C-alpha positions as YAML, in Angstrom:
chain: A
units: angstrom
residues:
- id: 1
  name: UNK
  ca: [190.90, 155.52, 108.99]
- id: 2
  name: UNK
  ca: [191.59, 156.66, 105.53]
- id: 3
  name: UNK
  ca: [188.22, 157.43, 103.36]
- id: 4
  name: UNK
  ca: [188.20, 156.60, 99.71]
- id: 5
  name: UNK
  ca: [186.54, 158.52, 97.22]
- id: 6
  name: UNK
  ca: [186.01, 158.33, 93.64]
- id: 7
  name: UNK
  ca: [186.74, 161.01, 90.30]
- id: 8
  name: UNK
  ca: [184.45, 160.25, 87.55]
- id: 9
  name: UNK
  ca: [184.81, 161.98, 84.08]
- id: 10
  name: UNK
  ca: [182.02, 160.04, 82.63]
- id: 11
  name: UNK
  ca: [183.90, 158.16, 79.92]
- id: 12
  name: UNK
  ca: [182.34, 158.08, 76.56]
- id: 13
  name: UNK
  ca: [183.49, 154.90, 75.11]
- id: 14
  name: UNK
  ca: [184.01, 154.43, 71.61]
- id: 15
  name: UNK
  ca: [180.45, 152.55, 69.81]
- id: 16
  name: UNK
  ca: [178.32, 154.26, 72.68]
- id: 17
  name: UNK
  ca: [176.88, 158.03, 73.34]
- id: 18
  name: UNK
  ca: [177.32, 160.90, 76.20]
- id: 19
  name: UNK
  ca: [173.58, 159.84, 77.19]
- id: 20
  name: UNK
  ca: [175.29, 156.03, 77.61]
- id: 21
  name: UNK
  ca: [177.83, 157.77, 79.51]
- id: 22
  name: UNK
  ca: [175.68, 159.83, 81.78]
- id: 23
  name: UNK
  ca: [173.44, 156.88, 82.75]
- id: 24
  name: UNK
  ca: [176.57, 154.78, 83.65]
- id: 25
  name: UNK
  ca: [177.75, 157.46, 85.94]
- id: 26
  name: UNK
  ca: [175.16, 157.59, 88.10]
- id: 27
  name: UNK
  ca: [175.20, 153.25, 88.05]
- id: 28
  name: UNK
  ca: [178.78, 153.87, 89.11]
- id: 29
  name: UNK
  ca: [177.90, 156.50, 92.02]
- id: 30
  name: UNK
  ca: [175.26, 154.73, 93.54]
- id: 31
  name: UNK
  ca: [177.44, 151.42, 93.74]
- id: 32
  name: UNK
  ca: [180.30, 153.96, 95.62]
- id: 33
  name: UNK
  ca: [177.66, 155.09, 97.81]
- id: 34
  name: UNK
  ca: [176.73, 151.43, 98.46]
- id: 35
  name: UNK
  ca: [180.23, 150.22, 98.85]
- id: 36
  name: UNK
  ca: [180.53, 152.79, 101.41]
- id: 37
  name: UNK
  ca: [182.80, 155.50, 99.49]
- id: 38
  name: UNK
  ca: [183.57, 159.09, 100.71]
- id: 39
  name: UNK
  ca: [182.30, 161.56, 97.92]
- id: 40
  name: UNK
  ca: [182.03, 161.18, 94.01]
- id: 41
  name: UNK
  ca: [183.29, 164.10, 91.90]
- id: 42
  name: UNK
  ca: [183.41, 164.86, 88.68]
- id: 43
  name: UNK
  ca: [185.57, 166.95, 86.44]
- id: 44
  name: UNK
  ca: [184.81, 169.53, 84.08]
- id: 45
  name: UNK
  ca: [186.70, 169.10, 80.58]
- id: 46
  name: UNK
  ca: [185.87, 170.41, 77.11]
- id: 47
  name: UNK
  ca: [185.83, 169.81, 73.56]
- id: 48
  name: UNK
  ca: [186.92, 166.08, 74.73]
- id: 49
  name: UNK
  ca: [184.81, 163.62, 72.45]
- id: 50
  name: UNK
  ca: [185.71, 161.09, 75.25]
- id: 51
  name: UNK
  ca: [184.25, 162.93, 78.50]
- id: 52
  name: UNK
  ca: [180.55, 163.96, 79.33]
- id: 53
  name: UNK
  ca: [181.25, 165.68, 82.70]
- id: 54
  name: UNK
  ca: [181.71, 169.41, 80.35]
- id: 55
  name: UNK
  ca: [178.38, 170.72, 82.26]
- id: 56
  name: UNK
  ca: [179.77, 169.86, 85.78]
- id: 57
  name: UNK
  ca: [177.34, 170.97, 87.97]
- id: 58
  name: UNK
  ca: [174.27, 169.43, 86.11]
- id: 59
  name: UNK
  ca: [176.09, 166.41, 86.14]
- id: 60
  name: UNK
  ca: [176.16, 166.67, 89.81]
- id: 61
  name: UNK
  ca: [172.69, 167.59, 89.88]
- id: 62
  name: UNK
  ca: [171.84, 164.43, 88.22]
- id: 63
  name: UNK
  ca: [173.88, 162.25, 90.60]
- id: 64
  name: UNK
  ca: [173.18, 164.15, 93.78]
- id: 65
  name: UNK
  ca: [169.20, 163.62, 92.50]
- id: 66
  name: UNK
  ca: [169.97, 159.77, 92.20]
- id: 67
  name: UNK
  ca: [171.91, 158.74, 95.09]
- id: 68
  name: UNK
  ca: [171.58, 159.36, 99.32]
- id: 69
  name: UNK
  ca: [173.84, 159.87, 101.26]
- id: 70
  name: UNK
  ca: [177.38, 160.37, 99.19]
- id: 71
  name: UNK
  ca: [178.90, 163.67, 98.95]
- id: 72
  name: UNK
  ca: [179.01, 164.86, 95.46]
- id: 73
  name: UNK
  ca: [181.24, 167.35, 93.95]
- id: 74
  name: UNK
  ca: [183.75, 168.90, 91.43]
- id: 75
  name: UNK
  ca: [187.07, 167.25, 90.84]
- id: 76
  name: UNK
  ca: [186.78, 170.03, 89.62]
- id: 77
  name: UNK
  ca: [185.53, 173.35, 88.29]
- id: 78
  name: UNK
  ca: [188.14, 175.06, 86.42]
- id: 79
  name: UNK
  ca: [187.55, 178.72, 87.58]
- id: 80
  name: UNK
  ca: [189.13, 180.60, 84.69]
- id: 81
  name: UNK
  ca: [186.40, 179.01, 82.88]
- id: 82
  name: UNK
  ca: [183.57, 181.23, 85.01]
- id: 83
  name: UNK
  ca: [182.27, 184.20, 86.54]
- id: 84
  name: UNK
  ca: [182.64, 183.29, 90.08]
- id: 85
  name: UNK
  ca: [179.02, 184.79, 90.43]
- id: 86
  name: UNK
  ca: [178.07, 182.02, 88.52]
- id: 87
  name: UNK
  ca: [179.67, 179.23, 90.19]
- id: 88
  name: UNK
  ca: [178.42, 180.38, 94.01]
- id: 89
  name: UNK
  ca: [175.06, 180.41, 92.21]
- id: 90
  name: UNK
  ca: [175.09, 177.04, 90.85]
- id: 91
  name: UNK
  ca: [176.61, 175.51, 93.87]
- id: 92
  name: UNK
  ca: [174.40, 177.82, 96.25]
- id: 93
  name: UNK
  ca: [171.03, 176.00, 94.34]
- id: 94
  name: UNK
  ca: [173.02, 172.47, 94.83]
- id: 95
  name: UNK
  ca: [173.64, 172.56, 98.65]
- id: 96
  name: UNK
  ca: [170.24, 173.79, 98.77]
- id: 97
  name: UNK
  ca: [168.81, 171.00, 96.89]
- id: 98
  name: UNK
  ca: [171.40, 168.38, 98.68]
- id: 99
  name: UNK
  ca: [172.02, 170.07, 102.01]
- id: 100
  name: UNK
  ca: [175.61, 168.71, 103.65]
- id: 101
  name: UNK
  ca: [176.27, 166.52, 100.31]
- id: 102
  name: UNK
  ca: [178.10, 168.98, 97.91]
- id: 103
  name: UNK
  ca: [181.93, 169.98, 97.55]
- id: 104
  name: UNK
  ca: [182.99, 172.54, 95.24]
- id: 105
  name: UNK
  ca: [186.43, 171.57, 94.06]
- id: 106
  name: UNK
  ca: [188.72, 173.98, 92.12]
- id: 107
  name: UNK
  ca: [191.04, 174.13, 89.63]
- id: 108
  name: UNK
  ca: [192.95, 176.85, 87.80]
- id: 109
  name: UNK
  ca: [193.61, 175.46, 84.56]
- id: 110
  name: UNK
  ca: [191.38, 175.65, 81.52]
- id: 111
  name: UNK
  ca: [190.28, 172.04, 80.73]
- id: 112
  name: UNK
  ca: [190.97, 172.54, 77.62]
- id: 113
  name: UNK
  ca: [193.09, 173.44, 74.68]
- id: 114
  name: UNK
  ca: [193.66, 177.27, 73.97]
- id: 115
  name: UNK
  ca: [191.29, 177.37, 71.07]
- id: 116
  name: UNK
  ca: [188.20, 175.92, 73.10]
- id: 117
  name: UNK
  ca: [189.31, 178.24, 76.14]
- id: 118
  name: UNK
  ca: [189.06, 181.00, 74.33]
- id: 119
  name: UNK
  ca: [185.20, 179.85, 72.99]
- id: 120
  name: UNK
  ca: [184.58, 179.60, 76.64]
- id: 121
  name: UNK
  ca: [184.03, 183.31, 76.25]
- id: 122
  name: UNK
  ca: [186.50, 184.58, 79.41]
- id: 123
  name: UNK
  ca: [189.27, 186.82, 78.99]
- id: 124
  name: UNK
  ca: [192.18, 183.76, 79.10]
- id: 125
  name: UNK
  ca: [194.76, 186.35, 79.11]
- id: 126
  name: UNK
  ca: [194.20, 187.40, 82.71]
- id: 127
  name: UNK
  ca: [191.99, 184.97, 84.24]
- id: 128
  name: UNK
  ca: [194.17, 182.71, 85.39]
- id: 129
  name: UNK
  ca: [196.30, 184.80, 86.99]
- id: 130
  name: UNK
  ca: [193.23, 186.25, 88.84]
- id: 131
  name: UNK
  ca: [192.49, 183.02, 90.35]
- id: 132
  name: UNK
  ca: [193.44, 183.79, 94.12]
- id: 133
  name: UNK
  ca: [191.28, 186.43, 94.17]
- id: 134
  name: UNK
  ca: [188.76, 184.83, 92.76]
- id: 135
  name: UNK
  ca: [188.55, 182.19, 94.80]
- id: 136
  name: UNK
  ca: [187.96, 184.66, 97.56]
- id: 137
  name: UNK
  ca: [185.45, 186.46, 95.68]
- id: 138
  name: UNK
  ca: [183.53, 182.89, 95.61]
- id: 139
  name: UNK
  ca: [184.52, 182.41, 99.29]
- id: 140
  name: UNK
  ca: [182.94, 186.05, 100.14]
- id: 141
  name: UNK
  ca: [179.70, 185.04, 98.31]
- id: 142
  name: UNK
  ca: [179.17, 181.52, 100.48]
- id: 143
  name: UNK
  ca: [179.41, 183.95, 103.50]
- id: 144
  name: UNK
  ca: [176.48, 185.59, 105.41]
- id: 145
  name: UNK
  ca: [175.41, 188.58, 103.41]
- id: 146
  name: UNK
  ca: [177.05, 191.93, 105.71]
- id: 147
  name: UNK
  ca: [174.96, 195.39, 105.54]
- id: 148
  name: UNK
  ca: [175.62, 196.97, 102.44]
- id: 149
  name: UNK
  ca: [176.53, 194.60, 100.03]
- id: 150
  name: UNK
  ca: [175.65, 195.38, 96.90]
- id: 151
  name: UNK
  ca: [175.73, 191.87, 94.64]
- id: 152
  name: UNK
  ca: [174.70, 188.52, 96.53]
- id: 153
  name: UNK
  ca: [174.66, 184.95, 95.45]
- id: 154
  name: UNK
  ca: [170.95, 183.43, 95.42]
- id: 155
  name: UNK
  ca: [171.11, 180.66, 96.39]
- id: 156
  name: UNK
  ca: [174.23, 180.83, 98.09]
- id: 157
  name: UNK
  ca: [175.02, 183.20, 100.78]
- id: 158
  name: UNK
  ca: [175.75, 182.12, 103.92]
- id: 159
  name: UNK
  ca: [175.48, 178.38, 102.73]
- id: 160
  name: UNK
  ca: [179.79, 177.95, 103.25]
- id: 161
  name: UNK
  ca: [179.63, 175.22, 100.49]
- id: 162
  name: UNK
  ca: [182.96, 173.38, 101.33]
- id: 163
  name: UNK
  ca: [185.84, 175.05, 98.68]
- id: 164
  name: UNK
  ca: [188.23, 172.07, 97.78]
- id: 165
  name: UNK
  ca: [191.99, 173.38, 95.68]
- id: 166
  name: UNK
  ca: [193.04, 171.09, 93.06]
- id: 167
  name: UNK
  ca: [196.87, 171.33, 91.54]
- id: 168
  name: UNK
  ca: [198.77, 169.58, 89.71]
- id: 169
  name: UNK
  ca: [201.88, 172.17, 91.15]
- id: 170
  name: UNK
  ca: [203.44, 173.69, 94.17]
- id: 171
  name: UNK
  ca: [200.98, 176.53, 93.18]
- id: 172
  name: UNK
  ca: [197.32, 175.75, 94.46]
- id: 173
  name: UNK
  ca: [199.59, 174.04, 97.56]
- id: 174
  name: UNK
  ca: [200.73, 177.53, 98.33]
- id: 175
  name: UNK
  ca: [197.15, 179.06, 97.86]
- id: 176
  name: UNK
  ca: [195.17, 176.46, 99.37]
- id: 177
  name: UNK
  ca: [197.74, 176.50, 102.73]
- id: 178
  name: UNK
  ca: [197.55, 180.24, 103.10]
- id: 179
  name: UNK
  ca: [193.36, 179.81, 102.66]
- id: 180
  name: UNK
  ca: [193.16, 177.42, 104.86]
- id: 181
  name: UNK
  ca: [191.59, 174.91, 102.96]
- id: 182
  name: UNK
  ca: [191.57, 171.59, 101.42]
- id: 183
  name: UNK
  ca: [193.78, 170.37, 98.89]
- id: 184
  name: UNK
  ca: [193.51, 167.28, 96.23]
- id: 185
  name: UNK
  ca: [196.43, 166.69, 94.09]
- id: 186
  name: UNK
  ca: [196.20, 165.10, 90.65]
- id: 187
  name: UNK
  ca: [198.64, 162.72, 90.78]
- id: 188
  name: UNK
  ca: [196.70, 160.48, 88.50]
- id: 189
  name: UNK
  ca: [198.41, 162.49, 85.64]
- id: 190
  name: UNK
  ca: [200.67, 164.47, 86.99]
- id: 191
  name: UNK
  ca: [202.95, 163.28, 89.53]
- id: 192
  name: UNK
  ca: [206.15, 164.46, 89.29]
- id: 193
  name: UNK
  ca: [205.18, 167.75, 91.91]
- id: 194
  name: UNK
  ca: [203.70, 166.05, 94.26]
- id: 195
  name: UNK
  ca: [205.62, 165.11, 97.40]
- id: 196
  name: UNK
  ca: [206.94, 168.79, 97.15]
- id: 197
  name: UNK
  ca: [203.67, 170.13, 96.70]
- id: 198
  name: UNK
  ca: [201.86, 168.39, 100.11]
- id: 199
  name: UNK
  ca: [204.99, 169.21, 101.93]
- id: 200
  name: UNK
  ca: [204.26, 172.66, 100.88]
- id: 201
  name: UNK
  ca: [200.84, 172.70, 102.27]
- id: 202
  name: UNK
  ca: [201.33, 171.10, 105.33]
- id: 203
  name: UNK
  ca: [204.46, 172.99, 106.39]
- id: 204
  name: UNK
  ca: [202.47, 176.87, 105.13]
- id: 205
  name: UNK
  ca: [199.13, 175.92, 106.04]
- id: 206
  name: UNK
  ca: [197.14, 178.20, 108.01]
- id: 207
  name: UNK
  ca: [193.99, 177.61, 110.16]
- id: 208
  name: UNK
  ca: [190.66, 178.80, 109.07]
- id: 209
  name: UNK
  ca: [186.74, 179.02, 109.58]
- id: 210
  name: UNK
  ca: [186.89, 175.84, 106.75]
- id: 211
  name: UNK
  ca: [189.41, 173.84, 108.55]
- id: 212
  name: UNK
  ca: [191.50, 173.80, 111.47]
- id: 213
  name: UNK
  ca: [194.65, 171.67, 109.98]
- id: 214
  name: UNK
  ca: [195.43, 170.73, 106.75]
- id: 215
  name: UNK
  ca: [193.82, 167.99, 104.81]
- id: 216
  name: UNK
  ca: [195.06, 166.53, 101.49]
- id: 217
  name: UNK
  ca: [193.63, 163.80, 98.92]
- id: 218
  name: UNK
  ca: [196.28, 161.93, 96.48]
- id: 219
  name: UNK
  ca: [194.27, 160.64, 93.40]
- id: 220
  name: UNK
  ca: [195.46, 157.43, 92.29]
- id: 221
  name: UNK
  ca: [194.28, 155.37, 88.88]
- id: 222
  name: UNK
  ca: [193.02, 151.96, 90.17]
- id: 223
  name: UNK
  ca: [192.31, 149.23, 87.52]
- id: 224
  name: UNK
  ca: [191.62, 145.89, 89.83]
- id: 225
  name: UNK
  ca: [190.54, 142.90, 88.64]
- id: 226
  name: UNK
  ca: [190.31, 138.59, 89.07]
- id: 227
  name: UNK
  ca: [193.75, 138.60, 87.47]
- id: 228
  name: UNK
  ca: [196.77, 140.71, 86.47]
- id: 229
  name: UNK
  ca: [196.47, 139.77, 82.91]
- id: 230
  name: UNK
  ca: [192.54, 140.79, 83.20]
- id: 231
  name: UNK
  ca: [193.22, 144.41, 85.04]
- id: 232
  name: UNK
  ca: [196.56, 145.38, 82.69]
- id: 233
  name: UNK
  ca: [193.84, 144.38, 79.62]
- id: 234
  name: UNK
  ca: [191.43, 147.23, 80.79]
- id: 235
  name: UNK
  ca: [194.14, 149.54, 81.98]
- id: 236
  name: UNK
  ca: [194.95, 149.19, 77.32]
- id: 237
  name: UNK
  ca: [192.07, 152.17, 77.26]
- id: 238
  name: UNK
  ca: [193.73, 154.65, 79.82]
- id: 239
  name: UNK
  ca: [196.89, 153.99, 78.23]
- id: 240
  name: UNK
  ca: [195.65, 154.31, 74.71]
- id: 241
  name: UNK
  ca: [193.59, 157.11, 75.41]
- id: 242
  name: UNK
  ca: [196.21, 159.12, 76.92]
- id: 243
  name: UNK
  ca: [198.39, 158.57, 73.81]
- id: 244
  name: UNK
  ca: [196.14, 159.90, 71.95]
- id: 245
  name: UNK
  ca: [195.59, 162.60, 73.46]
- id: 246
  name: UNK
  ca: [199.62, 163.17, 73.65]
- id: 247
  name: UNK
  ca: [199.51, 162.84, 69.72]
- id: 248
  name: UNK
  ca: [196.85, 165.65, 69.72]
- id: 249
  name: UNK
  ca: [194.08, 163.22, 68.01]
- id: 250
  name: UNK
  ca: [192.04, 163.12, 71.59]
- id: 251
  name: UNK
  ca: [188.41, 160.63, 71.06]
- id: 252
  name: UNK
  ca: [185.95, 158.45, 72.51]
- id: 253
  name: UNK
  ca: [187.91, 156.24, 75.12]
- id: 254
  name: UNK
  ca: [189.06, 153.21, 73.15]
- id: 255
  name: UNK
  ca: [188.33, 149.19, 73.78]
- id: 256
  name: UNK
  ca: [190.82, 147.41, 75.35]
- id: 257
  name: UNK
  ca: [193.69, 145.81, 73.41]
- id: 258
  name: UNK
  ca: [195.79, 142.67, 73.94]
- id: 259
  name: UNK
  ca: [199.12, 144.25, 73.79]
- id: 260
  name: UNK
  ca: [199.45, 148.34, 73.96]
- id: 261
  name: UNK
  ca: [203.33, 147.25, 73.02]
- id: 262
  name: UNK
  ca: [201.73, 147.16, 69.67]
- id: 263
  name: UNK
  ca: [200.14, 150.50, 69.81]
- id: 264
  name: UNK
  ca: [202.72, 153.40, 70.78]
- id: 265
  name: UNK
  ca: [206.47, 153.94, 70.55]
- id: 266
  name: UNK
  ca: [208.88, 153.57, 72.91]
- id: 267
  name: UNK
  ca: [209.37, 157.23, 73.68]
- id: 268
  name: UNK
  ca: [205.05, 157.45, 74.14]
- id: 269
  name: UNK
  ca: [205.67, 154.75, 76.13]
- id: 270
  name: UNK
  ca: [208.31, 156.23, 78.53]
- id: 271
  name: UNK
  ca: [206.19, 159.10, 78.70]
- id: 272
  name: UNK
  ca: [202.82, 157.30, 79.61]
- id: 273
  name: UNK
  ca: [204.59, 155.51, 82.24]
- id: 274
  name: UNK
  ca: [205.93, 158.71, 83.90]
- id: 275
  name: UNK
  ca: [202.68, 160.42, 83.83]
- id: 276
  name: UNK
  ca: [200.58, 157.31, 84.93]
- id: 277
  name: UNK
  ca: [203.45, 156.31, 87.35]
- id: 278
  name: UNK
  ca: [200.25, 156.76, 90.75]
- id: 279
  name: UNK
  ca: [198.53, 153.61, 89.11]
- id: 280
  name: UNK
  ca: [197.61, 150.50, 90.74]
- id: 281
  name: UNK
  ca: [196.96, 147.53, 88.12]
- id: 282
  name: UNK
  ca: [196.58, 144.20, 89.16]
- id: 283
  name: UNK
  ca: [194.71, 141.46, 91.51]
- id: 284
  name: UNK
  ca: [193.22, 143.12, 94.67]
- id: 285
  name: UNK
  ca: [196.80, 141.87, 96.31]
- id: 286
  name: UNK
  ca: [198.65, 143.57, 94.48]
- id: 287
  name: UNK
  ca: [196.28, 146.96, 94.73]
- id: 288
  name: UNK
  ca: [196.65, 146.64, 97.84]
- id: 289
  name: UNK
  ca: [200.26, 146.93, 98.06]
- id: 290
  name: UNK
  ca: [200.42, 149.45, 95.50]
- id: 291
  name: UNK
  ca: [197.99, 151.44, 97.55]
- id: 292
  name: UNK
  ca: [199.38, 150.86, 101.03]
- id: 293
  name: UNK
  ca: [202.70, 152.35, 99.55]
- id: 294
  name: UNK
  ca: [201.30, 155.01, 98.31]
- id: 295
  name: UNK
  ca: [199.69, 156.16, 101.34]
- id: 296
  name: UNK
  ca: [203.00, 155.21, 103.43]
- id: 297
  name: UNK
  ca: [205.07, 157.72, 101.10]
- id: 298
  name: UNK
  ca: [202.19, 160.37, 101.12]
- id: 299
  name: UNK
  ca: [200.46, 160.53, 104.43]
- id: 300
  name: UNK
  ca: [197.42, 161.13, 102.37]
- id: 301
  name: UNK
  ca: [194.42, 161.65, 104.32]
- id: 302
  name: UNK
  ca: [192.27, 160.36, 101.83]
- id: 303
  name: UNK
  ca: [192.86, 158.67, 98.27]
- id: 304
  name: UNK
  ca: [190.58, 159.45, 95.56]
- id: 305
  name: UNK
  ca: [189.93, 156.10, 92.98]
- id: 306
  name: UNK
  ca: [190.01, 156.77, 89.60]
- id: 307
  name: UNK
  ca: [190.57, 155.92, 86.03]
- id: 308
  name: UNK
  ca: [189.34, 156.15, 82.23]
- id: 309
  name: UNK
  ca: [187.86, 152.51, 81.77]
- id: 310
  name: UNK
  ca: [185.62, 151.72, 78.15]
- id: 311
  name: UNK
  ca: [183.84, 148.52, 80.08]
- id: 312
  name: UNK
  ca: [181.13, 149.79, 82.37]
- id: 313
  name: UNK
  ca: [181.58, 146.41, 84.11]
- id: 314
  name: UNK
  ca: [184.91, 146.15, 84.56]
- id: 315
  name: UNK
  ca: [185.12, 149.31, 86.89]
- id: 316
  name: UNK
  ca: [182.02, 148.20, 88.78]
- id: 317
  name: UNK
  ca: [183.72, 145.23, 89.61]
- id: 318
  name: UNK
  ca: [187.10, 147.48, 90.49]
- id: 319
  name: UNK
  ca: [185.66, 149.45, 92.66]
- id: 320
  name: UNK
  ca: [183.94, 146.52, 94.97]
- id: 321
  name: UNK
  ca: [187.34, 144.94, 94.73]
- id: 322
  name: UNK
  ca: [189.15, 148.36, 96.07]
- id: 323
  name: UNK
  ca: [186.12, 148.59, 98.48]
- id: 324
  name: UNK
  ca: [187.30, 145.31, 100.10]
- id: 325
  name: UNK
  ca: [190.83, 146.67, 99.70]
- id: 326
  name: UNK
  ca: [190.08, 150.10, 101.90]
- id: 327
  name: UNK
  ca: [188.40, 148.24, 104.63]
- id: 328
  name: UNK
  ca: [191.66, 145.45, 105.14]
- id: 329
  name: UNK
  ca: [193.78, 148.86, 105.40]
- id: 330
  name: UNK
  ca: [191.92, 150.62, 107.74]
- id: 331
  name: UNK
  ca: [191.05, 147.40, 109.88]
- id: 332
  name: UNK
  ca: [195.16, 146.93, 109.86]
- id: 333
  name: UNK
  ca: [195.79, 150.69, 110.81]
- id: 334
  name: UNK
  ca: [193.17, 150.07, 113.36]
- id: 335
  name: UNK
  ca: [194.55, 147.02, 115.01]
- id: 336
  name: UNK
  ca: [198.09, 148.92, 115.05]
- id: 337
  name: UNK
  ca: [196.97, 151.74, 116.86]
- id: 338
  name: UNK
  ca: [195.49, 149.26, 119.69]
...
């Protein structure tokens, strides 16, 4: 059986507001958690005019508050970003709020452009580069608190809120195998490391008190619909949006279009198409084949669902279709292991 989850950025489309945004987000997690999806995360970005998910874990908070069962998480919290103090805090009051529900996913990257980094008030020379150690720092304060340590996380300590490692390189592979824990890749935008990245992890990994094997989510941009025409029509905002960002005028995640042919060049083109290359577009058949290929080529052991839609409605209706989609691959996995 292969979960599905779903990576939210709480898309700000253009003629509506963040509070808009926020409200749909939490529409859209409670219809994963009804359609039976694995965890809902959200990723931290800032200074984007088209994402609302810059305050990650009150986000969380505020879908964790509205839905059950789901676990809820960071896809992720870019660490350079934070004291990691101040992450086990916030997480530590979140698994004590949602006991069992909440990942903490994270990433090493900024989020952001250099100029917004550096308003994020860290020293950007050197935090990256400190990020193995502190992601053990933030490991050390989920542990039980030992006789004579001097600075604790409250809430936190002894809580072991699950750490997830997100990459987009063979680097977070390398880290998250010799940690021993989980690792999502973002092939969603940034495929071209990614086969050599899992084989990475799965070939270094090392067993710890997180996990005994290693365990690795592909994310994959999903845009299903009635028809093809109807699904490549609402996959015009990802595809615009990420132009824009690639021509350094990022903004609120733009309406569809009926031909994005008529929107970028050819070399934008070529470009989108490599980056976006882990998408599946199309009727739920053809999803479905995209998907099952995907997962044939990665050995994923879970896919996380997600792209940048402006419609509300039109990725409600995508994610019931993929829903459908997940259960007619596990119930043929199923039947070939009997």
């Amino acid at each position: 059986m292969t979960p599905f989850s779903v990576l939210d950025l709480s898309p700000i489309a253009v003629g509506t507001t963040a509070a808009d945004s926020l409200r749909n987000t939490l529409d859209y997690a409670r219809h994963a958690e009804k359609l039976g999806y694995q965890r809902f995360w959200l990723a931290e970005h800032h200074n984007m005019p088209g994402i609302a998910s810059a305050a990650t874990a009150v986000v969380i908070a505020h879908v964790a508050a509205g839905t059950h069962s789901i676990r809820v998480g960071s896809g992720g919290v870019m660490l350079p970003n934070h004291a990691p103090l101040v992450i086990a805090e916030q997480f530590g009051t979140l698994a004590s709020l949602h006991p069992g529900r909440i990942d903490l996913g994270l990433g090493r990257a900024p989020g952001t452009d250099q100029t917004t980094a550096r308003a994020l008030r860290r020293d950007m020379m050197n935090s990256a580069d400190r990020f193995p150690q502190d992601v053990q720092e933030l490991q050390h304060y989920f542990d039980e608190v030992v006789e004579g340590q001097s600075v604790r996380a409250v809430p936190g300590a002894g809580l072991h809120v699950p750490i997830w490692l997100l990459g987009s390189s063979t680097f977070s592979a390398q880290l998250a195998a010799m940690l021993g824990l989980p690792f999502a890749f973002a092939s969603h935008f940034a495929p071209a490391q990614l086969l050599h990245a899992l084989e990475i992890y799965r070939r270094s990994f090392k067993p710890s008190k997180q996990l005994a094997q290693p365990y690795a989510i592909v994310a994959v941009n999903v845009f299903a619909a009635d028809t093809e025409a109807e699904a490549r029509h609402q996959f015009t905002s990802q595809q615009q949006s990420f132009t824009n960002l690639l021509r350094g005028t990022p903004g609120q995640i733009p309406l569809p279009i009926a031909d994005i042919n008529t929107y970028w060049s050819a070399p934008e083109r070529v470009h989108a198409e490599s980056t976006l290359a882990y998408s599946a577009i199309g009727t739920s058949e053809m999803v479905e084949e995209r998907l099952r290929a995907v997962l044939a080529q990665t050995e994923a052991d879970e896919l996380m669902i997600t792209g940048l839609y402006s419609n509300h409605a039109a990725r409600l209706h995508s994610l019931s279709l993929t829903a459908a989609i997940r259960d007619k691959i596990n119930s043929t996995a199923t039947n070939s292991q009997d």
